[in-house]
PDB file of C-alpha atoms in Angstrom:
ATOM      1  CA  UNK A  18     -44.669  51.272 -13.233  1.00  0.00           C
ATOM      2  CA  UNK A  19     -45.751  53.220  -9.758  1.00  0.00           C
ATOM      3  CA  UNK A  20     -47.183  51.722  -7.015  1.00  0.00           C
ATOM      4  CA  UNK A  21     -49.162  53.773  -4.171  1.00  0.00           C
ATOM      5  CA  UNK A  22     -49.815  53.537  -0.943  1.00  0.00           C
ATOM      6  CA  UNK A  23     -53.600  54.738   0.137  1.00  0.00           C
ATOM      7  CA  UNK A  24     -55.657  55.309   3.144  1.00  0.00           C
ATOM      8  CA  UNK A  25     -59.298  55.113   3.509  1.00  0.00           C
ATOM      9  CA  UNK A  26     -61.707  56.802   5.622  1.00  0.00           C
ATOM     10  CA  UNK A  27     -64.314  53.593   6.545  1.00  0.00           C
ATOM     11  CA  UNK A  28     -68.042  54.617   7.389  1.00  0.00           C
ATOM     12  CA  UNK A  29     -67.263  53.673  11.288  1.00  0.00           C
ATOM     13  CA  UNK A  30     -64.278  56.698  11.022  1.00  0.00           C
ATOM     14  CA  UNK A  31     -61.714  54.650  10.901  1.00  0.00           C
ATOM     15  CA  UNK A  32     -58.409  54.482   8.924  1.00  0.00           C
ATOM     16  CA  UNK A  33     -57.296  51.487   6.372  1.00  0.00           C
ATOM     17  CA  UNK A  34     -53.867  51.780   4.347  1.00  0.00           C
ATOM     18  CA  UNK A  35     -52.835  49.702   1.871  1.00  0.00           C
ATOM     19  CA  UNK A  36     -50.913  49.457  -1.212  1.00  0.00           C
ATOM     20  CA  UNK A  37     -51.762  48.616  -5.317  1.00  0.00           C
ATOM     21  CA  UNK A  38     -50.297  49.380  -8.250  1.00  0.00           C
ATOM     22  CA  UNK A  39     -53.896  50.862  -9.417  1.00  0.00           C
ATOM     23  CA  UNK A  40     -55.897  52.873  -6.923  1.00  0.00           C
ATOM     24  CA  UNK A  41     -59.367  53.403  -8.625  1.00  0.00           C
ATOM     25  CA  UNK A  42     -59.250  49.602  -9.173  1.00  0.00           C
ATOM     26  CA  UNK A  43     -58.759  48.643  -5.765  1.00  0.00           C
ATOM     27  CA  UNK A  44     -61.010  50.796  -4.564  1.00  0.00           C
ATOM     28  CA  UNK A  45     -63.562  49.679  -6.268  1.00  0.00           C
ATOM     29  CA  UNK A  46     -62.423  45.925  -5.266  1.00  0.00           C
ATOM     30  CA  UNK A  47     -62.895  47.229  -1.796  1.00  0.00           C
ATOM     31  CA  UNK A  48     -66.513  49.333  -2.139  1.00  0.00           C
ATOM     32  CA  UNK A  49     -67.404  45.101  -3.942  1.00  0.00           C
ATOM     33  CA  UNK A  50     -66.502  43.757  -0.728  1.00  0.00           C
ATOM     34  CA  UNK A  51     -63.645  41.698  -2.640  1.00  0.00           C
ATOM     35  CA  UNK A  52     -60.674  44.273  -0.797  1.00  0.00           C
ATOM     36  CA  UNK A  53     -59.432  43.897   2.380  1.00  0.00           C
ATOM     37  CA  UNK A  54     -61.252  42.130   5.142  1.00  0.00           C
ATOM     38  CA  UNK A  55     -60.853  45.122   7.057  1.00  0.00           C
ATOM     39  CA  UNK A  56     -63.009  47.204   4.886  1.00  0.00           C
ATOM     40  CA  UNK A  57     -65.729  44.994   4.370  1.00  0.00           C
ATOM     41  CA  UNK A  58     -69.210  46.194   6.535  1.00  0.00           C
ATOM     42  CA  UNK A  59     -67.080  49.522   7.180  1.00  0.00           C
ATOM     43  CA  UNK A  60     -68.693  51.361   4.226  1.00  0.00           C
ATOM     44  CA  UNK A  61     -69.006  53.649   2.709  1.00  0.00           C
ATOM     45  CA  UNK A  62     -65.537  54.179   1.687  1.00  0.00           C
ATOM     46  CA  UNK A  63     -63.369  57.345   0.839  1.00  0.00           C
ATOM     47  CA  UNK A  64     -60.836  57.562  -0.695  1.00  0.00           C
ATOM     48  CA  UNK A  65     -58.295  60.083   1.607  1.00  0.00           C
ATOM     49  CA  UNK A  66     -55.027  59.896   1.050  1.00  0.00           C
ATOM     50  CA  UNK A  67     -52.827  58.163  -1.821  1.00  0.00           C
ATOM     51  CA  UNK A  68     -49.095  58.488  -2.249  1.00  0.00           C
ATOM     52  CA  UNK A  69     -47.070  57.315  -5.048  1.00  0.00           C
ATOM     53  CA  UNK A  70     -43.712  55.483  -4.530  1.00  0.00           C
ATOM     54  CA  UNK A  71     -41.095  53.989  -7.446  1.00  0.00           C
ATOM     55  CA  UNK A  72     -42.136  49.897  -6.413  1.00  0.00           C
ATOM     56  CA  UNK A  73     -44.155  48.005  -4.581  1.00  0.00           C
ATOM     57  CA  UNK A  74     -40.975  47.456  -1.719  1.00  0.00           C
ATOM     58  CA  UNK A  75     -40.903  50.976  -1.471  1.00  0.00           C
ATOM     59  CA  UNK A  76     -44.856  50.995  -1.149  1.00  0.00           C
ATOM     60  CA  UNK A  77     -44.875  48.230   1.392  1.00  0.00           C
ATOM     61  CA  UNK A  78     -42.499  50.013   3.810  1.00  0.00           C
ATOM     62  CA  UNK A  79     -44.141  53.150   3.793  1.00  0.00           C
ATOM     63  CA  UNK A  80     -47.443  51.519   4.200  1.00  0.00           C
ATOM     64  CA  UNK A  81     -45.939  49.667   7.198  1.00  0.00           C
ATOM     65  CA  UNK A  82     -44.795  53.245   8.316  1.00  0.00           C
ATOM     66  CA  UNK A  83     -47.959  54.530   7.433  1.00  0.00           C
ATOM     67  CA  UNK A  84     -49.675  51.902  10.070  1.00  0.00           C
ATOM     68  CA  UNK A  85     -47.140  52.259  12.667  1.00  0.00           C
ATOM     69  CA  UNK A  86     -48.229  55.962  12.957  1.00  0.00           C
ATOM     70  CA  UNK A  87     -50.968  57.554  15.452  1.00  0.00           C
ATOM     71  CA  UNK A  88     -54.221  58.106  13.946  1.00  0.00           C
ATOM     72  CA  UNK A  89     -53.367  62.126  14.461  1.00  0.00           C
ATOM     73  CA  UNK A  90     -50.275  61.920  12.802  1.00  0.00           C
ATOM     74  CA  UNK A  91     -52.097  60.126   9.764  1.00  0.00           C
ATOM     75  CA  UNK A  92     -54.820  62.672   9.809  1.00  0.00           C
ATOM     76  CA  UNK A  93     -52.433  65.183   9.715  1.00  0.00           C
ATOM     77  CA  UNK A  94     -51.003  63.401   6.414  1.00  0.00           C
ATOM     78  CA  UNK A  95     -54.193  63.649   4.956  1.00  0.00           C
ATOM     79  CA  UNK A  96     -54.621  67.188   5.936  1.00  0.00           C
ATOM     80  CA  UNK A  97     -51.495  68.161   4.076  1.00  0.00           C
ATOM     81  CA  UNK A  98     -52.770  66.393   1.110  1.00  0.00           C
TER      82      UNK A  98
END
């Protein structure tokens, strides 16, 4: 089983990453307004970058590198995507 990390592009222009084991489920959970707090009120959402990584420990350090980065640096991840 894979688990990914993902970034969103919120309605406001900013960035949310995250991880799940199922993307198109938890995006949907997010466009609900039952995802993140973050998200909700920030539509719509797109889906901009996703990632996929053996586990979820391997997801939640490269989502914690993922966050740690400067929004350029993350645009330019989803540029090369």
């Amino acid at each position: 089983m894979f688990w990914y990390v993902y970034m969103l592009r919120c309605g406001d222009g900013t960035l949310y990453t995250g991880v799940t084991d199922d993307v198109e489920r938890r995006l949907a959970a997010h466009r609900a307004g039952k995802g993140a707090k973050y998200t909700r009120g920030r539509g719509p959402l797109e889906l901009v970058y996703q990632e996929q990584v053996p586990d979820k420990s391997a997801a939640l350090r490269r989502e914690y590198q993922i966050k740690r980065l400067p929004k350029q640096e993350k645009e330019g991840l989803i540029a090369k995507k």
